[in-house]
Amino acid sequence: MSTEAGTRTTTTTQPSGRVGDSPLRPDGTLKVTGEFAYASDLWHDDMVWGVTLRSPHPHARIRGIDIAEALTVPGVIAVLTADDVPGENAVGLEHADQPVLASEFVRYEGEPVALVAADHPETARRAAQRIHVEYEVLPAVTDPRRAMDDDAPAVHQPGNLVRHLTLRRGDPDATAPVVVSLDFEVGMQDQAFLGPESGLAVPAEDGGVDLYVATQWLHVDQRQMCLALGMPKELVRLHLAGVGGAFGGREDLSVHVHASMLALRTGRPVKMSYGREESFFGHVHRHPAWMTYEFGAERDGTLVYARARTVLDGGAYASSTAAVVGNAGTLGLGPYRIPNVAVDAYGVFTNNPPCGAMRGFGCVQAAYAHEALMDELAEAVGLDPVAIRQLNGMREGDTNITGQVIDSAAPVAELLQIVRDMPMPPPADTSDIRSRPGAVGNTTHGEGVVRGVGYAVTYKNVGFSEGFDDYSTARVRLEMTGGEAVATVHTAAAEVGQGLITVEQQICRTELGVERVVVHPKNTAVGSGGSTSASRQTYVTGGAVKAACEAVRAVVLERAALSLGRPANELRLDGGKIVGSSGEVLVGLGEVLGEDAVEETVEYRHRPTHAIDPETGQGDAHVQFAFSAHRAVVDVDVELGLVKVVALDTAQDVGKAINPDAVVGQIQGGSAQGMGLALMEEIVVTDGHVRNPSFTDYLIPTILDMPPMQVKVLEYADPHAPYGVRGVGEPPTISSGPAVAAAVRAAAGKPLRRVPIRPEHITGT
Amino acid sequence: MRITTTVNGAVHEVDDVWPGESLLYMLRERMGLPGSKNACEQGECGSCTVYLDGEPVCSCLVAAGQAIGREVTTVEGLATEGQLHPVQEAFLECGAVQCGFCTPGLLVAAHDLLARVPDPSDLEIREALAGNLCRCTGYEKILDAVRSAARRQAEA
Amino acid sequence: MDFLQPTSWTDALAARAERPDAVAIAGGTDVMVDLNFDRRRPGALLDLGRVPELREWAAEDGWVRLGAGVPYSRIIEELAIQLPGLAMASRTVGSPQIRIRATVGGNLGSASPAGDAHPPLLAAGAVVEVQSAARGARRIPAEEFYTGVKRNALAPDELIAAVLVPTAAGPQQFCKVGTRNAMVIAVSAFACALHPDRKTVGTGIGSAAPTPRRAPDAEDFLAGELQAAGLWDSRGRLPEELARAFGERVAAAASPIDDVRGSAAYRRHSLSVMARRAVTWAWNDLREAA
């Protein structure tokens, strides 16, 4: 095969592009020619295939595992169980509560129980079927609302509560003349990244392992692997393979330890690639949520108080549930000024599929509740949906519900005004079947079609919160190669498709004044780049790259200053040359550097965040907030309950668009994922069993479902962030869905308190 | 079983193919052509789209043996002599590629559309590409890319 | 697993007879999913893709004899006039890539209640032609072909040769509800065909019973009411109440279940709406043609 593990992604670009430009992705050509090596494309001489045997039960005790028959299958090289885990049989993103391979209990359907390595994936699958596991099926906790009951079976000891966040501000018992309330339920969404989990583990001569894997955070993977493999980090080396999307679903481990165990045991390189069905069992999902909200307001619509109770189903293991609860609590009332607040947010264990990170992280669920309730309030006081939000919307300098001052732009009113003022789509087009609800299904020729318009607004924390030591490391090297100044940037920050590598190049070009920037393959040979999540990489890793460039630049200019006899602060780097304050070329970079390379490694941290008070939930929990608003226009066939979204327009403040085209791409893609949850995406779980683990029945939007999207980007720089950037990736996923839901409610004239909205919810049948 | 088929103009002969294997598996794992992607294994995502005797098909749903003696063209065969096809150029330049996992299949599907309909309407583009799921872009820049590719082909 | 690849109909029938453990594969859009998802490991695959007879269609005496291996993309392009209902249904099958491969023969072989081709075949009064090496050909009316969930009347040694569909003598319609606007398995589907020559009405229901089925009461009711009101001859407007009552009878003919794709109640409701609308469109087409 043409692609060898470890030889990819040393990407060199020709096109120039600095901060604020939109240069092409350095990996783009490889991606359009089919040569880009995703994790599932990796191949190695002498490679064998690993497969996972998973639990068919949501909750059971393992009485015994008999692997003897599986070992007799010709072509099988190894069969491993929990007894073979070399280190601690426990992994987990925040708490190591999940076995690498189940030993005593299985706690969800699909939990890994055993591994097989064989010379062909079909052989390995057949052998896995010959592993005999004796289960004693146990009662399962499958309703998260009952998980905290005294008589509920405990998924873990001491009980099923992962986190209870209490937030009290002002007078929690405040009253108001206008009161509105609702219950809202959000179904379980899947990240549905297109490239299923995959990795290649290669045993090394030093007794260690090199793992090439699609992930979001190499170092947090490494930390867990070291514990599970019982090996020091020097021997557990991770390399980022091509990633086919992530959206939170690759923050937890998948094949990592399993493939490495098989490789270390067999002495052969082992590839593990999930199919789509296994992928649905192989990563965490977005938490389903049950929310009860109440707003009290003055008669003019000004909010007086808000109360909220939220239950999030964490499933069988903790993953990032505690942090999701943190967001659902601290940000759960949306970007509004509310003086009196009482919020209780719970994350619980059940025997349902584990839930964790997904784009929007706790804010997505909450936004459905607070935005639906805001529309209720608007109606109660006789305001339109935009006016009520503008009236109550946060402004810079306001204090949010945890008592944190919003210390940069908070343009809620302006964002809403922008989307309201955008041109409306033309009236319902019934001339072409493809424009109607139901499209080529030919279900309406205009009958029953009602148009609806809905608005929603959100704010989302950027970066990790609540006191987490959130940092990124960057190593930047500047040297002459073939007579040309070349910068090499090395971070471990995962490129998952969003375009971080382009941004890293742009920053290097801008700070070092060179054209040619090589992005070093991402691996654990450099310090942590933190997680590719929480809309944080351009901010934090971008900040690290900028800082590393500045350190390199300082060394270079100091050298130039010495040789030129001029103060360093009068010198700049531009076009591969040292130039003076008025731009005059003083000396070439080659003459300053000679044969030397200047290399600096820098850790960059954003301003610290703080834990919230356990009693009141008060504190400066977050470092930055990103705001967006959506307007959705839908045509609903109210008799059949079918929806055609005809416009999904948005405005978002991004602080500073480092790469404007990529920013728009994030906003459009994020909006589509939000729309998917509103209308079609749900992992249906009955009694702990996933009923639709396939793309036939887990539906994500097609190109015929997506409308044209008008996007307006505001750039109100955050003075505390590098270049003034504000995280981009998540807000669109938060505000788009509630806007769509509001538009469908407007058209259908029904409350619709659950997403995804199914046709039968609209028709009432 | 032994399978002989022409892929991207070159005759490939592979042995020991398990008859239950798909054309996709054979391309990726036996012929060194991993460009076509395996994302759903059931024809719902289009990431594995290739030409089979000139028609775009989901290669995950073609049994390897069904490709015996046929002509297959994959994403790796769209560029000629190192020159990207206008569809590839357009996807690259319009920002239609993020993670890129859907890209190989979309390129083949868009290539086929523009070969049949040189100047498609937006609705024609949407119907023709409805079998290719993308999770990153929201499809706007994919539409841009197909429109742009149509213009490029018209000018060429 | 063996791979059998006959290149003639005679050889295909021989292979079918010799290998009862073989699964026939045409476009592969169902069979390969089962293989990829490890649901099925037959002793052999019997590839019908190289049997030229199966890929032909011909008009014969008011019928179209549609080879079992003609893909949906060709039905859309070549048979929209003769078989409008089937062509409309064909356009809703999967994606372009699927329609190029998938066949009516495959739909019949799988006999899924959600197969898109079934409702228009039932509405049109199609007949399935099957054949074995031992006993030759026999013809089975479509409504007798489906015998249970994913079961059909095919004997183990038989293959589906063709489906014979009466050339449309009047307007036909097809509607399909799915929870997204493309590439979706039917939550429910309905087809109707007006046969003004015989003054009868044909129906077909999909995804709302263990098998695709007709709604005979609805057919008889509507044909009778049209006759009673003289509308077959006058081509007057279809009374809304009549269309509504027809829809209710179609819904009553279904035996839907709750599943991940939709509820039984919604399936029934959606059938009544689709049937009302579809018959109205068909009737309006008939009036316009007059």
Coordinates of N, CA, C and O in Angstrom, one line a residue, chain A residues 546-679:
Chain A
K546 N 2.0 31.9 18.7 CA 2.3 33.3 18.7 C 3.4 33.6 19.7 O 4.4 34.3 19.4
A547 N 3.3 33.0 20.9 CA 4.3 33.3 21.9 C 5.6 32.7 21.6 O 6.7 33.3 21.8
A548 N 5.6 31.5 21.0 CA 6.8 30.8 20.6 C 7.5 31.6 19.5 O 8.7 31.8 19.4
C549 N 6.7 32.1 18.5 CA 7.2 32.9 17.5 C 7.9 34.2 18.0 O 9.0 34.6 17.6
E550 N 7.2 34.8 19.0 CA 7.8 36.0 19.6 C 9.1 35.7 20.3 O 10.0 36.5 20.2
A551 N 9.2 34.5 20.9 CA 10.5 34.2 21.6 C 11.6 34.0 20.6 O 12.7 34.4 20.8
V552 N 11.2 33.3 19.4 CA 12.2 33.1 18.4 C 12.6 34.5 17.8 O 13.8 34.7 17.6
R553 N 11.6 35.3 17.6 CA 11.9 36.6 17.0 C 12.8 37.4 17.9 O 13.7 38.1 17.4
A554 N 12.6 37.3 19.2 CA 13.4 38.1 20.1 C 14.9 37.7 20.0 O 15.8 38.6 20.0
V555 N 15.1 36.4 19.9 CA 16.5 35.9 19.8 C 17.1 36.4 18.5 O 18.2 36.9 18.5
V556 N 16.3 36.3 17.4 CA 16.9 36.6 16.1 C 17.2 38.1 16.1 O 18.2 38.6 15.6
L557 N 16.2 38.9 16.6 CA 16.4 40.4 16.5 C 17.6 40.8 17.4 O 18.3 41.7 17.1
E558 N 17.7 40.1 18.5 CA 18.8 40.4 19.4 C 20.2 40.2 18.7 O 21.1 41.0 18.8
R559 N 20.2 39.1 18.0 CA 21.5 38.8 17.3 C 21.7 39.8 16.2 O 22.8 40.3 16.0
A560 N 20.6 40.2 15.5 CA 20.8 41.2 14.5 C 21.2 42.5 15.1 O 22.0 43.2 14.5
A561 N 20.6 42.8 16.2 CA 20.9 44.1 16.9 C 22.4 44.2 17.2 O 23.1 45.2 17.0
L562 N 22.9 43.1 17.7 CA 24.4 43.0 18.0 C 25.2 43.3 16.8 O 26.1 44.1 16.8
S563 N 24.9 42.6 15.7 CA 25.7 42.7 14.5 C 25.5 44.0 13.8 O 26.4 44.6 13.2
L564 N 24.3 44.6 13.9 CA 24.0 45.8 13.2 C 24.3 47.1 14.1 O 24.4 48.2 13.6
G565 N 24.5 46.8 15.3 CA 24.7 47.9 16.2 C 23.5 48.8 16.4 O 23.7 50.1 16.5
R566 N 22.3 48.3 16.3 CA 21.1 49.1 16.5 C 20.3 48.4 17.6 O 20.3 47.2 17.7
P567 N 19.4 49.1 18.3 CA 18.6 48.5 19.3 C 17.6 47.5 18.7 O 17.0 47.8 17.6
A568 N 17.4 46.4 19.3 CA 16.5 45.4 18.8 C 15.1 45.9 18.6 O 14.4 45.5 17.7
N569 N 14.7 46.8 19.5 CA 13.3 47.3 19.4 C 13.0 48.1 18.2 O 11.9 48.6 17.9
E570 N 14.1 48.4 17.4 CA 13.9 49.2 16.2 C 13.9 48.2 15.0 O 13.8 48.7 13.8
L571 N 14.0 47.0 15.2 CA 14.1 46.0 14.1 C 12.8 45.1 14.0 O 12.1 44.9 15.0
R572 N 12.5 44.7 12.8 CA 11.4 43.8 12.5 C 11.9 42.7 11.6 O 12.9 42.8 10.9
L573 N 11.0 41.6 11.6 CA 11.3 40.5 10.6 C 10.2 40.7 9.5 O 9.0 40.7 9.8
D574 N 10.6 40.7 8.3 CA 9.7 40.8 7.2 C 10.3 40.2 5.9 O 11.4 40.5 5.6
G575 N 9.5 39.4 5.2 CA 10.0 38.9 3.9 C 11.3 38.1 4.0 O 12.1 38.2 3.1
G576 N 11.6 37.5 5.2 CA 12.8 36.8 5.3 C 14.0 37.7 5.6 O 15.2 37.3 5.4
K577 N 13.7 38.9 5.9 CA 14.8 39.9 6.1 C 14.6 40.7 7.4 O 13.5 40.7 8.0
I578 N 15.7 41.3 7.9 CA 15.6 42.2 9.0 C 15.4 43.6 8.5 O 16.2 44.0 7.6
V579 N 14.4 44.2 8.9 CA 14.1 45.5 8.4 C 14.0 46.5 9.5 O 13.7 46.2 10.7
G580 N 14.3 47.8 9.2 CA 14.3 48.8 10.2 C 12.9 49.4 10.4 O 11.9 48.9 9.8
S581 N 12.8 50.4 11.3 CA 11.5 50.8 11.7 C 10.7 51.4 10.5 O 9.5 51.4 10.5
S582 N 11.4 52.0 9.5 CA 10.6 52.5 8.3 C 10.6 51.5 7.2 O 10.2 51.8 6.1
G583 N 10.9 50.2 7.5 CA 10.8 49.2 6.5 C 12.0 49.0 5.6 O 12.0 48.1 4.7
E584 N 13.0 49.7 5.9 CA 14.2 49.5 5.1 C 14.9 48.2 5.4 O 15.1 47.9 6.5
V585 N 15.3 47.5 4.3 CA 16.0 46.2 4.5 C 17.4 46.5 5.0 O 18.2 47.2 4.4
L586 N 17.7 45.8 6.2 CA 19.0 46.0 6.8 C 19.9 44.9 6.5 O 21.1 45.0 6.2
V587 N 19.4 43.7 6.6 CA 20.2 42.5 6.4 C 19.3 41.3 6.2 O 18.2 41.2 6.7
G588 N 19.8 40.3 5.4 CA 19.0 39.1 5.2 C 19.0 38.2 6.4 O 20.0 38.2 7.2
L589 N 18.0 37.4 6.6 CA 17.9 36.6 7.7 C 19.0 35.5 7.7 O 19.6 35.1 8.7
G590 N 19.4 35.1 6.5 CA 20.5 34.1 6.3 C 21.8 34.6 6.9 O 22.6 33.8 7.5
E591 N 22.0 35.9 6.8 CA 23.3 36.4 7.3 C 23.3 36.5 8.9 O 24.3 36.4 9.5
V592 N 22.1 36.6 9.4 CA 22.0 36.6 10.9 C 22.0 35.2 11.4 O 22.7 34.9 12.4
L593 N 21.3 34.3 10.8 CA 21.1 32.9 11.3 C 22.3 32.0 10.9 O 22.8 31.2 11.7
G594 N 22.9 32.3 9.7 CA 23.9 31.4 9.3 C 23.4 29.9 9.2 O 22.3 29.7 8.7
E595 N 24.2 29.0 9.8 CA 23.8 27.6 9.8 C 22.9 27.3 11.0 O 22.5 26.2 11.1
D596 N 22.8 28.3 11.9 CA 22.0 28.0 13.1 C 20.5 27.9 12.9 O 20.0 28.6 12.0
A597 N 19.9 27.2 13.8 CA 18.5 27.3 13.8 C 18.1 27.9 15.2 O 18.8 27.6 16.2
V598 N 17.2 28.7 15.2 CA 16.7 29.3 16.5 C 15.4 28.6 16.8 O 14.4 28.6 16.0
E599 N 15.3 28.0 18.0 CA 14.1 27.2 18.3 C 13.7 27.5 19.7 O 14.5 27.6 20.6
E600 N 12.5 27.8 19.9 CA 11.9 28.1 21.2 C 10.7 27.3 21.5 O 9.9 27.1 20.5
T601 N 10.5 26.8 22.7 CA 9.3 26.1 23.1 C 8.6 26.8 24.2 O 9.3 27.2 25.2
V602 N 7.3 27.1 24.0 CA 6.6 27.9 25.0 C 5.3 27.3 25.4 O 4.6 26.7 24.5
E603 N 5.0 27.3 26.6 CA 3.7 27.0 27.1 C 2.8 28.2 27.3 O 3.3 29.2 27.9
Y604 N 1.7 28.2 26.7 CA 0.8 29.4 26.8 C -0.5 29.0 27.6 O -1.1 28.0 27.4
R605 N -0.8 29.9 28.5 CA -2.1 29.7 29.3 C -2.9 30.9 29.1 O -2.5 32.1 29.1
H606 N -4.2 30.7 29.0 CA -5.1 31.8 29.1 C -5.3 32.2 30.6 O -4.8 31.5 31.5
R607 N -5.9 33.3 30.8 CA -6.1 33.8 32.2 C -6.8 32.7 33.0 O -7.6 31.9 32.5
P608 N -6.4 32.5 34.2 CA -6.9 31.4 35.0 C -8.4 31.6 35.2 O -9.0 32.7 35.3
T609 N -9.1 30.4 35.3 CA -10.5 30.4 35.7 C -10.6 29.8 37.1 O -9.5 29.4 37.7
H610 N -11.7 29.8 37.7 CA -11.8 29.4 39.1 C -13.0 28.5 39.4 O -14.0 28.6 38.7
A611 N -12.8 27.7 40.3 CA -13.9 26.8 40.8 C -15.0 27.6 41.3 O -14.8 28.7 41.8
I612 N -16.2 27.1 41.1 CA -17.3 27.9 41.6 C -17.6 27.4 43.0 O -17.2 26.3 43.5
D613 N -18.2 28.3 43.8 CA -18.6 28.0 45.1 C -19.6 26.8 45.2 O -20.6 26.8 44.5
P614 N -19.3 25.8 46.0 CA -20.1 24.6 46.0 C -21.6 24.9 46.5 O -22.5 24.1 46.1
E615 N -21.7 25.9 47.3 CA -23.1 26.2 47.8 C -23.9 27.1 46.8 O -25.1 26.9 46.6
T616 N -23.2 28.1 46.3 CA -23.9 29.1 45.5 C -23.6 29.1 44.0 O -24.3 29.7 43.2
G617 N -22.6 28.3 43.6 CA -22.3 28.3 42.2 C -21.7 29.6 41.7 O -21.6 29.8 40.5
Q618 N -21.3 30.5 42.6 CA -20.7 31.8 42.2 C -19.2 31.6 42.0 O -18.5 30.9 42.7
G619 N -18.7 32.4 41.0 CA -17.3 32.4 40.7 C -17.0 32.7 39.3 O -17.9 32.6 38.4
D620 N -15.7 33.1 39.1 CA -15.3 33.4 37.7 C -14.9 32.1 37.0 O -13.7 31.7 36.9
A621 N -15.9 31.4 36.6 CA -15.7 30.0 36.1 C -15.1 29.9 34.7 O -14.5 29.0 34.4
H622 N -15.3 31.0 33.9 CA -14.9 30.9 32.5 C -14.0 32.0 32.1 O -13.9 33.0 32.8
V623 N -13.3 31.8 31.0 CA -12.3 32.8 30.6 C -12.8 33.7 29.5 O -12.5 34.9 29.4
Q624 N -13.7 33.1 28.7 CA -14.2 33.9 27.5 C -15.5 33.4 27.1 O -15.8 32.2 27.3
F625 N -16.3 34.3 26.6 CA -17.7 33.9 26.1 C -17.8 34.3 24.6 O -17.4 35.3 24.2
A626 N -18.4 33.4 23.9 CA -18.7 33.6 22.5 C -20.2 33.7 22.2 O -20.9 32.8 22.7
F627 N -20.6 34.6 21.4 CA -22.0 34.9 21.2 C -22.4 34.6 19.8 O -21.7 35.0 18.9
S628 N -23.6 34.1 19.6 CA -24.2 34.0 18.2 C -25.7 34.0 18.3 O -26.3 33.7 19.3
A629 N -26.3 34.4 17.2 CA -27.7 34.4 17.0 C -28.1 33.7 15.7 O -27.3 33.8 14.7
H630 N -29.2 33.1 15.7 CA -29.7 32.5 14.5 C -31.2 32.9 14.2 O -32.0 33.1 15.1
R631 N -31.5 33.0 12.9 CA -32.9 33.1 12.5 C -33.2 31.9 11.6 O -32.5 31.8 10.6
A632 N -34.2 31.2 11.9 CA -34.6 30.0 11.0 C -35.9 30.3 10.4 O -36.8 30.9 11.0
V633 N -36.0 30.0 9.1 CA -37.3 30.1 8.4 C -37.6 28.7 7.9 O -36.7 28.0 7.2
V634 N -38.8 28.2 8.2 CA -39.1 26.8 7.8 C -40.5 26.8 7.1 O -41.3 27.6 7.4
D635 N -40.6 25.9 6.2 CA -41.9 25.5 5.7 C -42.3 24.2 6.3 O -41.6 23.2 6.1
V636 N -43.4 24.1 7.0 CA -43.9 22.9 7.6 C -45.2 22.4 7.0 O -46.1 23.2 6.8
D637 N -45.2 21.2 6.6 CA -46.4 20.5 6.2 C -47.1 20.1 7.5 O -46.7 19.1 8.0
V638 N -48.0 20.9 8.0 CA -48.5 20.7 9.3 C -49.4 19.5 9.4 O -49.6 18.9 10.5
E639 N -49.9 19.0 8.2 CA -50.7 17.8 8.3 C -49.9 16.6 8.3 O -50.3 15.6 8.9
L640 N -48.7 16.6 7.8 CA -47.8 15.4 7.8 C -46.7 15.6 8.7 O -45.9 14.6 9.0
G641 N -46.5 16.8 9.2 CA -45.4 17.0 10.2 C -44.0 17.0 9.5 O -43.0 16.8 10.2
L642 N -43.9 17.3 8.2 CA -42.6 17.3 7.6 C -42.2 18.7 7.4 O -42.9 19.7 7.2
V643 N -40.8 18.9 7.5 CA -40.2 20.2 7.6 C -39.2 20.4 6.5 O -38.4 19.5 6.3
K644 N -39.3 21.6 5.9 CA -38.2 22.0 5.0 C -37.7 23.3 5.6 O -38.4 24.3 5.7
V645 N -36.4 23.3 6.0 CA -35.8 24.5 6.5 C -35.4 25.3 5.2 O -34.6 24.8 4.4
V646 N -35.9 26.5 5.1 CA -35.6 27.3 3.9 C -34.6 28.4 4.1 O -34.1 28.9 3.1
A647 N -34.3 28.7 5.3 CA -33.2 29.7 5.6 C -32.7 29.4 7.0 O -33.5 29.1 7.9
L648 N -31.4 29.5 7.2 CA -30.8 29.4 8.5 C -29.7 30.4 8.6 O -28.6 30.2 8.2
D649 N -30.1 31.6 9.0 CA -29.2 32.8 8.9 C -28.6 33.1 10.3 O -29.3 32.9 11.3
T650 N -27.4 33.6 10.3 CA -26.7 33.7 11.6 C -25.8 34.9 11.6 O -25.3 35.3 10.6
A651 N -25.6 35.4 12.8 CA -24.5 36.4 13.1 C -23.8 35.9 14.3 O -24.4 35.4 15.2
Q652 N -22.5 36.2 14.3 CA -21.6 35.7 15.4 C -20.4 36.6 15.5 O -19.9 37.1 14.6
D653 N -20.1 36.9 16.8 CA -18.9 37.7 17.1 C -17.7 36.7 17.3 O -17.8 35.9 18.1
V654 N -16.7 36.8 16.4 CA -15.6 35.9 16.5 C -14.3 36.7 17.0 O -13.2 36.1 17.0
G655 N -14.5 37.9 17.5 CA -13.3 38.6 18.0 C -12.4 39.1 16.9 O -12.4 40.3 16.6
K656 N -11.7 38.2 16.3 CA -10.9 38.4 15.2 C -10.9 37.2 14.3 O -10.6 36.1 14.8
A657 N -11.2 37.3 13.0 CA -11.2 36.1 12.2 C -9.8 35.9 11.7 O -9.3 36.6 10.8
I658 N -9.1 35.0 12.2 CA -7.7 34.7 11.8 C -7.8 34.2 10.3 O -7.0 34.6 9.5
N659 N -8.8 33.4 10.0 CA -9.0 32.8 8.6 C -10.4 33.0 8.3 O -11.2 32.1 8.6
P660 N -10.9 34.1 7.7 CA -12.3 34.3 7.6 C -13.1 33.2 6.8 O -14.2 32.9 7.2
D661 N -12.5 32.6 5.8 CA -13.2 31.5 5.1 C -13.4 30.3 6.0 O -14.5 29.7 6.0
A662 N -12.4 30.0 6.8 CA -12.5 28.9 7.7 C -13.5 29.2 8.8 O -14.3 28.3 9.3
V663 N -13.6 30.4 9.2 CA -14.6 30.8 10.3 C -16.0 30.6 9.7 O -16.9 30.0 10.4
V664 N -16.2 31.0 8.5 CA -17.6 30.8 7.9 C -17.8 29.3 7.8 O -19.0 28.8 8.0
G665 N -16.8 28.5 7.4 CA -17.0 27.1 7.3 C -17.4 26.5 8.6 O -18.3 25.6 8.7
Q666 N -16.8 26.9 9.7 CA -17.2 26.4 11.0 C -18.6 26.8 11.4 O -19.4 26.0 11.9
I667 N -19.0 28.0 11.0 CA -20.3 28.5 11.4 C -21.4 27.7 10.6 O -22.4 27.3 11.1
Q668 N -21.1 27.5 9.3 CA -22.1 26.8 8.5 C -22.2 25.3 9.0 O -23.3 24.8 9.1
G669 N -21.1 24.7 9.2 CA -21.1 23.3 9.6 C -21.7 23.1 11.0 O -22.5 22.2 11.2
G670 N -21.4 24.0 11.9 CA -22.0 24.0 13.2 C -23.5 24.2 13.2 O -24.2 23.5 13.9
S671 N -23.9 25.1 12.3 CA -25.3 25.3 12.2 C -26.1 24.1 11.7 O -27.2 23.7 12.2
A672 N -25.4 23.3 10.8 CA -26.1 22.1 10.3 C -26.2 21.1 11.4 O -27.2 20.4 11.5
Q673 N -25.2 20.9 12.2 CA -25.3 20.0 13.3 C -26.4 20.3 14.3 O -27.1 19.5 14.8
G674 N -26.5 21.6 14.5 CA -27.6 22.1 15.4 C -29.0 21.8 14.8 O -29.9 21.3 15.5
M675 N -29.1 22.1 13.6 CA -30.4 21.8 12.9 C -30.7 20.3 12.9 O -31.8 19.9 13.1
G676 N -29.7 19.5 12.8 CA -29.9 18.0 12.8 C -30.5 17.6 14.1 O -31.5 16.8 14.1
L677 N -30.0 18.1 15.2 CA -30.6 17.7 16.5 C -32.1 18.2 16.6 O -32.9 17.5 17.2
A678 N -32.3 19.4 16.1 CA -33.7 19.9 16.2 C -34.7 19.0 15.4 O -35.9 18.9 15.8
L679 N -34.3 18.4 14.3 CA -35.3 17.8 13.4 C -35.1 16.3 13.2 O -36.1 15.6 12.8

